[in-house]
């Protein structure tokens, strides 16, 4: 089958334009987002400046860390991590809030989206991150306050109409009723 040279040139030109557009888009994303590419073994092949800034890592060319190096002890078991990484290598994707260890040792909380990309040589794991450390720390702080209140005070929760939703052990011990006896009843009881 023969293809005319003008048709061939148009197709090549169209593909070249599309490639240029995709390359420009990817470059812009890499420059502006916390973005990384990892090898199958977890070696970081590329890390954007925004990601390196979040993790307080030097921006000196090719990154020299493995994804495992970013793990925060006690957050995820070794087995869970292996299952996570194997899922990515098998073509899966993952989106969640993850803890990562910055170069300073500080825990950074990142909203992360991982996706595996098959290329001619195997699989690369691409990740986009968004720093949510401040929000997560505020949540942890709120939980700590709530836990402290529950340990030191009698606490009861009501619906807007006065119906009892729940109460802590300090409250039930003070009023000498079990939670089952008061839950769902009006506060006038």
Coordinates of N, CA and C in Angstrom, one line a residue:
X1 N 0.8 -1.2 0.0 CA 0.0 0.0 0.0 C 0.9 1.2 0.0
X2 N 0.5 2.2 -0.8 CA 1.3 3.4 -0.9 C 0.6 4.6 -0.2
X3 N 1.4 5.4 0.4 CA 0.9 6.6 1.0 C 1.5 7.8 0.4
X4 N 0.7 8.8 0.1 CA 1.2 10.0 -0.6 C 2.1 10.7 0.4
X5 N 3.1 11.3 -0.2 CA 4.1 12.1 0.7 C 3.4 13.2 1.4
X6 N 2.4 13.9 0.8 CA 1.8 15.0 1.5 C 1.0 14.5 2.7
X7 N 0.3 13.4 2.5 CA -0.5 12.8 3.6 C 0.4 12.4 4.7
X8 N 1.6 11.7 4.3 CA 2.6 11.3 5.3 C 3.1 12.5 6.1
X9 N 3.5 13.5 5.3 CA 4.0 14.8 6.0 C 3.0 15.4 6.9
X10 N 1.7 15.4 6.6 CA 0.7 15.9 7.4 C 0.6 15.1 8.7
X11 N 0.6 13.8 8.6 CA 0.5 12.9 9.8 C 1.8 13.1 10.7
X12 N 2.9 13.2 10.1 CA 4.1 13.4 10.9 C 4.1 14.7 11.6
X13 N 3.6 15.8 10.8 CA 3.5 17.1 11.4 C 2.5 17.1 12.6
X14 N 1.4 16.4 12.4 CA 0.3 16.3 13.4 C 0.9 15.6 14.7
X15 N 1.6 14.5 14.4 CA 2.2 13.8 15.6 C 3.3 14.6 16.3
X16 N 4.0 15.3 15.5 CA 5.1 16.2 16.1 C 4.4 17.3 17.0
X17 N 3.3 17.9 16.5 CA 2.6 18.9 17.2 C 2.1 18.4 18.5
X18 N 1.5 17.2 18.4 CA 0.9 16.5 19.6 C 2.0 16.2 20.6
X19 N 3.1 15.7 20.1 CA 4.2 15.4 21.0 C 4.7 16.6 21.7
X20 N 4.9 17.7 21.0 CA 5.3 19.0 21.5 C 4.3 19.5 22.6
X21 N 3.0 19.4 22.3 CA 2.0 19.8 23.3 C 2.1 19.0 24.6
X22 N 2.2 17.7 24.4 CA 2.3 16.8 25.6 C 3.6 17.0 26.4
X23 N 4.7 17.2 25.7 CA 5.9 17.5 26.4 C 5.9 18.8 27.1
X24 N 5.3 19.8 26.5 CA 5.1 21.1 27.2 C 4.3 21.0 28.4
X25 N 3.1 20.2 28.3 CA 2.2 20.0 29.4 C 3.0 19.3 30.6
X26 N 3.7 18.2 30.3 CA 4.4 17.5 31.3 C 5.5 18.4 31.9
X27 N 6.2 19.1 31.2 CA 7.2 20.0 31.7 C 6.6 21.0 32.7
X28 N 5.5 21.6 32.3 CA 4.8 22.6 33.2 C 4.3 21.9 34.5
X29 N 3.8 20.7 34.4 CA 3.4 20.0 35.6 C 4.5 19.7 36.5
X30 N 5.6 19.3 35.9 CA 6.8 18.9 36.7 C 7.4 20.2 37.4
X31 N 7.3 21.3 36.7 CA 7.9 22.6 37.3 C 7.0 23.1 38.4
X32 N 5.7 22.9 38.4 CA 4.8 23.5 39.3 C 4.1 22.6 40.3
X33 N 4.2 21.3 40.2 CA 3.7 20.4 41.2 C 4.7 19.7 41.9
X34 N 4.4 19.2 43.1 CA 5.3 18.3 43.8 C 5.1 16.9 43.1
X35 N 6.1 16.6 42.3 CA 6.0 15.4 41.4 C 7.3 14.6 41.5
X36 N 7.1 13.3 41.4 CA 8.3 12.4 41.4 C 8.0 11.2 40.5
X37 N 9.1 10.6 40.0 CA 9.1 9.4 39.2 C 10.0 8.4 39.9
X38 N 9.5 7.2 40.2 CA 10.3 6.2 40.9 C 10.5 5.0 39.9
X39 N 11.6 4.3 40.1 CA 11.9 3.1 39.4 C 11.1 1.9 40.0
X40 N 11.1 0.8 39.4 CA 10.5 -0.4 40.0 C 11.0 -0.7 41.4
X41 N 12.3 -0.5 41.6 CA 12.9 -0.7 42.9 C 12.7 0.4 43.9
X42 N 12.1 1.5 43.4 CA 11.8 2.6 44.3 C 12.8 3.7 44.3
X43 N 13.8 3.6 43.5 CA 14.8 4.7 43.3 C 14.1 5.9 42.7
X44 N 14.4 7.0 43.2 CA 13.8 8.3 42.7 C 14.6 8.6 41.4
X45 N 13.9 8.6 40.3 CA 14.5 9.0 39.0 C 14.4 10.5 38.8
X46 N 13.3 11.1 39.3 CA 13.1 12.5 39.1 C 12.3 13.0 40.3
X47 N 12.6 14.2 40.8 CA 11.8 14.8 41.8 C 11.8 16.3 41.5
X48 N 10.6 16.9 41.5 CA 10.5 18.3 41.1 C 11.0 19.2 42.3
X49 N 11.3 20.4 41.9 CA 11.7 21.4 42.9 C 10.7 21.6 44.0
X50 N 9.4 21.7 43.7 CA 8.4 21.8 44.8 C 8.4 20.6 45.8
X51 N 8.6 19.4 45.3 CA 8.7 18.3 46.2 C 9.9 18.3 47.0
X52 N 11.1 18.6 46.4 CA 12.3 18.7 47.1 C 12.3 19.8 48.2
X53 N 11.6 20.9 47.9 CA 11.4 21.9 48.9 C 10.6 21.4 50.1
X54 N 9.5 20.7 49.8 CA 8.6 20.2 50.9 C 9.4 19.3 51.8
X55 N 10.2 18.4 51.2 CA 11.0 17.4 51.9 C 12.3 17.9 52.4
X56 N 12.6 19.2 52.2 CA 13.9 19.8 52.7 C 15.1 19.1 52.1
X57 N 15.0 18.6 50.9 CA 16.1 17.9 50.3 C 16.8 18.8 49.3
X58 N 18.1 18.6 49.1 CA 18.8 19.5 48.2 C 18.4 19.3 46.7
X59 N 18.4 20.3 46.0 CA 18.0 20.3 44.6 C 19.3 20.3 43.7
X60 N 20.0 19.2 43.7 CA 21.3 19.2 43.1 C 21.3 18.2 41.9
X61 N 20.3 18.2 41.1 CA 20.3 17.3 39.9 C 19.6 16.1 40.2
X62 N 20.1 14.9 39.8 CA 19.5 13.7 40.0 C 19.3 13.3 41.5
X63 N 18.1 13.0 41.9 CA 17.9 12.7 43.3 C 18.6 11.4 43.7
X64 N 19.0 11.3 44.9 CA 19.7 10.1 45.4 C 19.1 9.5 46.6
X65 N 17.8 9.2 46.4 CA 17.1 8.6 47.5 C 16.1 7.6 46.9
X66 N 15.7 6.7 47.8 CA 14.7 5.6 47.4 C 13.4 6.0 48.1
X67 N 12.3 5.6 47.5 CA 11.0 5.9 48.1 C 10.9 5.3 49.6
X68 N 11.6 4.2 49.9 CA 11.6 3.7 51.2 C 12.2 4.6 52.2
X69 N 13.2 5.4 51.7 CA 13.9 6.4 52.6 C 13.0 7.4 53.2
X70 N 11.8 7.6 52.5 CA 10.9 8.6 52.9 C 9.9 8.1 54.0
X71 N 9.9 6.8 54.2 CA 8.9 6.3 55.2 C 9.1 6.8 56.6
X72 N 8.0 7.0 57.3 CA 8.1 7.4 58.7 C 7.8 6.1 59.5
X73 N 8.8 5.8 60.4 CA 8.6 4.6 61.2 C 7.3 4.6 62.0
X74 N 6.7 3.5 62.1 CA 5.5 3.3 62.9 C 4.2 3.7 62.2
X75 N 4.3 4.3 61.0 CA 3.0 4.7 60.3 C 2.5 3.6 59.5
X76 N 3.3 2.8 58.8 CA 2.9 1.7 57.9 C 3.8 0.5 58.1
X77 N 3.2 -0.6 58.3 CA 4.1 -1.8 58.5 C 4.8 -2.2 57.3
X78 N 5.9 -2.9 57.4 CA 6.7 -3.3 56.3 C 5.9 -4.1 55.3
X79 N 5.0 -5.0 55.8 CA 4.2 -5.8 55.0 C 3.2 -5.0 54.2
X80 N 2.5 -4.0 54.8 CA 1.6 -3.1 54.1 C 2.3 -2.3 53.1
X81 N 3.6 -1.9 53.3 CA 4.4 -1.1 52.4 C 4.7 -2.0 51.2
X82 N 5.1 -3.3 51.4 CA 5.4 -4.2 50.3 C 4.1 -4.4 49.4
X83 N 3.0 -4.6 50.1 CA 1.7 -4.8 49.3 C 1.4 -3.5 48.5
X84 N 1.6 -2.4 49.1 CA 1.3 -1.1 48.4 C 2.2 -1.0 47.1
X85 N 3.5 -1.2 47.3 CA 4.4 -1.1 46.2 C 4.2 -2.2 45.1
X86 N 3.9 -3.4 45.6 CA 3.6 -4.5 44.6 C 2.3 -4.2 43.8
X87 N 1.3 -3.6 44.4 CA 0.1 -3.2 43.7 C 0.4 -2.2 42.6
X88 N 1.3 -1.3 42.9 CA 1.7 -0.3 41.9 C 2.4 -1.0 40.8
X89 N 3.3 -1.9 41.1 CA 4.1 -2.5 40.1 C 3.2 -3.4 39.2
X90 N 2.1 -3.9 39.8 CA 1.1 -4.7 39.0 C 0.1 -3.8 38.2
X91 N 0.4 -2.5 38.1 CA -0.5 -1.6 37.3 C -1.5 -0.9 38.1
X92 N -1.5 -1.0 39.4 CA -2.5 -0.3 40.3 C -2.2 1.2 40.4
X93 N -3.1 1.8 41.1 CA -2.9 3.2 41.4 C -3.3 3.4 42.9
X94 N -2.9 4.5 43.5 CA -3.2 4.7 44.9 C -3.3 6.2 45.2
X95 N -4.3 6.6 45.9 CA -4.5 8.0 46.3 C -4.9 8.0 47.8
X96 N -4.1 8.7 48.6 CA -4.4 8.8 50.0 C -3.5 9.8 50.6
X97 N -3.7 10.1 51.9 CA -2.8 11.0 52.6 C -1.7 10.1 53.2
X98 N -0.4 10.4 52.9 CA 0.7 9.6 53.4 C 1.7 10.5 54.2
X99 N 2.4 9.8 55.1 CA 3.4 10.5 55.9 C 4.7 10.2 55.2
X100 N 5.5 11.3 55.1 CA 6.9 11.2 54.5 C 7.9 11.9 55.4
X101 N 9.0 11.3 55.5 CA 10.1 11.9 56.3 C 10.9 12.9 55.5
X102 N 10.9 14.1 56.0 CA 11.8 15.2 55.4 C 13.2 14.9 55.7
X103 N 14.1 15.5 55.0 CA 15.6 15.4 55.3 C 15.9 15.9 56.7
X104 N 15.1 16.8 57.3 CA 15.3 17.3 58.6 C 14.8 16.3 59.7
X105 N 14.1 15.2 59.3 CA 13.5 14.3 60.2 C 12.1 14.6 60.5
X106 N 11.6 15.8 60.1 CA 10.2 16.2 60.4 C 9.3 15.3 59.5
X107 N 8.1 15.0 60.1 CA 7.1 14.2 59.3 C 6.3 15.2 58.5
X108 N 6.2 15.0 57.2 CA 5.4 15.8 56.3 C 4.2 14.9 55.9
X109 N 3.0 15.5 55.9 CA 1.8 14.8 55.5 C 1.4 15.3 54.1
X110 N 1.4 14.3 53.1 CA 1.1 14.7 51.8 C -0.1 13.9 51.2
X111 N -1.0 14.6 50.5 CA -2.0 14.0 49.7 C -1.3 13.5 48.5
X112 N -1.3 12.2 48.3 CA -0.5 11.6 47.2 C -1.4 10.8 46.3
X113 N -1.0 10.9 45.0 CA -1.6 10.1 44.0 C -0.5 9.4 43.2
X114 N -0.5 8.1 43.3 CA 0.5 7.2 42.6 C -0.1 6.5 41.4
X115 N 0.6 6.4 40.3 CA 0.1 5.7 39.2 C 1.3 5.0 38.5
X116 N 1.1 3.8 38.1 CA 2.2 3.1 37.4 C 2.0 3.3 35.9
X117 N 3.2 3.5 35.3 CA 3.3 3.8 33.9 C 4.2 2.8 33.2
X118 N 3.6 2.0 32.3 CA 4.5 1.0 31.6 C 5.2 1.7 30.5
X119 N 6.5 1.5 30.4 CA 7.3 2.0 29.3 C 8.0 0.8 28.7
X120 N 8.8 1.0 27.7 CA 9.5 -0.1 27.0 C 10.4 -0.9 27.9
X121 N 10.8 -0.3 29.0 CA 11.8 -1.0 29.8 C 11.2 -1.6 31.1
X122 N 9.9 -1.4 31.3 CA 9.3 -1.9 32.6 C 8.3 -1.0 33.1
X123 N 8.3 -0.7 34.4 CA 7.3 0.1 35.0 C 8.0 1.3 35.7
X124 N 7.4 2.5 35.6 CA 7.8 3.6 36.4 C 6.6 4.0 37.3
X125 N 6.8 4.4 38.5 CA 5.8 4.9 39.3 C 5.8 6.4 39.4
X126 N 4.8 7.1 38.9 CA 4.7 8.5 38.9 C 3.8 8.9 40.1
X127 N 4.2 10.0 40.8 CA 3.5 10.4 41.9 C 3.3 11.9 41.9
X128 N 2.2 12.4 42.3 CA 1.9 13.8 42.5 C 1.5 14.0 43.9
X129 N 2.1 15.0 44.6 CA 1.8 15.2 46.0 C 1.3 16.6 46.2
X130 N 0.6 16.8 47.3 CA 0.1 18.1 47.8 C 0.4 18.1 49.3
X131 N 1.1 19.1 49.8 CA 1.4 19.2 51.2 C 0.2 19.6 52.0
X132 N -0.2 18.7 52.9 CA -1.3 18.9 53.8 C -0.9 18.8 55.3
X133 N 0.4 19.1 55.5 CA 0.9 18.9 56.9 C 0.2 19.8 57.9
X134 N 0.0 21.1 57.5 CA -0.7 22.0 58.5 C -2.1 21.5 58.8
X135 N -2.9 21.0 57.8 CA -4.2 20.5 58.1 C -4.2 19.3 59.0
X136 N -3.3 18.3 58.6 CA -3.2 17.1 59.4 C -2.8 17.4 60.9
X137 N -1.8 18.3 61.0 CA -1.4 18.6 62.4 C -2.5 19.3 63.2
X138 N -3.3 20.1 62.5 CA -4.5 20.7 63.2 C -5.5 19.6 63.6
X139 N -5.7 18.6 62.7 CA -6.6 17.4 63.1 C -6.0 16.7 64.3
X140 N -4.7 16.4 64.2 CA -4.1 15.7 65.4 C -4.2 16.5 66.7
X141 N -4.0 17.8 66.6 CA -4.1 18.7 67.7 C -5.5 18.6 68.3
X142 N -6.5 18.7 67.4 CA -7.9 18.6 67.8 C -8.2 17.3 68.5
X143 N -7.7 16.2 68.0 CA -7.9 14.9 68.6 C -7.2 14.9 70.0
X144 N -6.1 15.4 70.1 CA -5.4 15.4 71.4 C -6.2 16.2 72.4
X145 N -6.8 17.3 72.0 CA -7.6 18.1 72.9 C -8.8 17.3 73.3
X146 N -9.5 16.7 72.3 CA -10.7 15.9 72.6 C -10.3 14.7 73.5
X147 N -9.2 14.1 73.3 CA -8.8 13.0 74.1 C -8.5 13.4 75.6
X148 N -7.9 14.6 75.7 CA -7.6 15.1 77.0 C -8.9 15.5 77.8
X149 N -9.8 16.1 77.0 CA -11.1 16.4 77.6 C -11.9 15.2 78.1
X150 N -11.9 14.2 77.2 CA -12.6 12.9 77.6 C -11.9 12.2 78.8
X151 N -10.6 12.4 79.0 CA -10.0 11.8 80.1 C -10.2 12.6 81.4
X152 N -10.4 13.9 81.3 CA -10.4 14.7 82.5 C -11.8 15.3 82.9
X153 N -12.8 15.2 81.9 CA -14.0 15.8 82.2 C -15.2 14.9 81.8
X154 N -16.3 15.2 82.4 CA -17.6 14.5 82.0 C -18.1 15.2 80.8
X155 N -18.2 14.4 79.7 CA -18.6 15.0 78.4 C -19.9 14.3 77.9
X156 N -20.9 15.1 77.4 CA -22.1 14.5 76.8 C -22.3 15.3 75.5
X157 N -22.8 14.6 74.5 CA -23.1 15.2 73.2 C -24.6 15.0 72.9
X158 N -25.2 16.1 72.5 CA -26.7 16.2 72.2 C -26.9 16.5 70.7
X159 N -28.1 16.1 70.2 CA -28.7 16.5 69.0 C -29.2 18.0 69.2
X160 N -29.4 18.8 68.2 CA -30.0 20.1 68.4 C -31.3 20.1 69.1
X161 N -32.1 19.0 69.1 CA -33.4 19.0 69.8 C -33.2 18.5 71.2
X162 N -32.0 18.3 71.7 CA -31.8 17.9 73.1 C -31.6 16.4 73.3
X163 N -31.7 15.6 72.2 CA -31.6 14.1 72.3 C -30.1 13.8 72.6
X164 N -29.9 12.9 73.5 CA -28.5 12.5 73.9 C -28.0 11.6 72.8
X165 N -26.8 11.9 72.2 CA -26.2 11.1 71.2 C -25.2 10.2 71.8
X166 N -24.3 10.7 72.7 CA -23.3 9.9 73.4 C -22.8 10.6 74.6
X167 N -22.1 9.9 75.4 CA -21.5 10.5 76.6 C -20.2 9.6 76.9
X168 N -19.2 10.3 77.5 CA -18.1 9.5 77.9 C -18.2 8.8 79.2
X169 N -17.2 8.0 79.6 CA -17.3 7.2 80.8 C -17.3 8.1 82.1
X170 N -16.7 9.2 82.0 CA -16.7 10.1 83.2 C -18.1 10.6 83.4
X171 N -18.8 10.9 82.4 CA -20.2 11.4 82.5 C -21.1 10.3 83.1
X172 N -21.0 9.1 82.5 CA -21.9 8.0 82.9 C -21.6 7.6 84.3
X173 N -20.4 7.7 84.7 CA -20.0 7.4 86.1 C -20.5 8.4 87.1
X174 N -20.5 9.7 86.7 CA -21.0 10.8 87.5 C -22.5 10.7 87.7
X175 N -23.3 10.4 86.6 CA -24.7 10.4 86.8 C -25.2 9.0 87.1
X176 N -24.3 8.1 87.2 CA -24.7 6.7 87.6 C -25.7 6.0 86.6
X177 N -25.6 6.3 85.4 CA -26.4 5.7 84.3 C -25.4 5.1 83.3
X178 N -25.8 4.0 82.7 CA -24.9 3.5 81.6 C -25.3 4.3 80.3
X179 N -24.4 4.2 79.3 CA -24.7 4.9 78.0 C -25.9 4.4 77.4
X180 N -26.2 3.1 77.5 CA -27.4 2.5 76.9 C -28.6 3.0 77.5
X181 N -28.6 3.4 78.8 CA -29.8 3.9 79.5 C -30.1 5.3 79.1
X182 N -29.1 6.1 78.7 CA -29.4 7.5 78.4 C -29.4 7.9 76.9
X183 N -28.7 7.1 76.1 CA -28.6 7.3 74.7 C -30.0 7.3 74.0
X184 N -30.2 8.4 73.2 CA -31.5 8.5 72.5 C -32.6 9.1 73.3
X185 N -32.4 9.4 74.6 CA -33.3 10.0 75.4 C -33.1 11.6 75.4
X186 N -34.1 12.3 75.8 CA -34.0 13.8 75.9 C -33.2 14.2 77.1
X187 N -32.5 15.3 77.1 CA -31.7 15.7 78.2 C -32.5 16.0 79.5
X188 N -33.8 16.2 79.4 CA -34.7 16.5 80.5 C -34.8 15.3 81.5
X189 N -34.4 14.1 81.0 CA -34.6 12.9 81.8 C -34.0 13.1 83.2

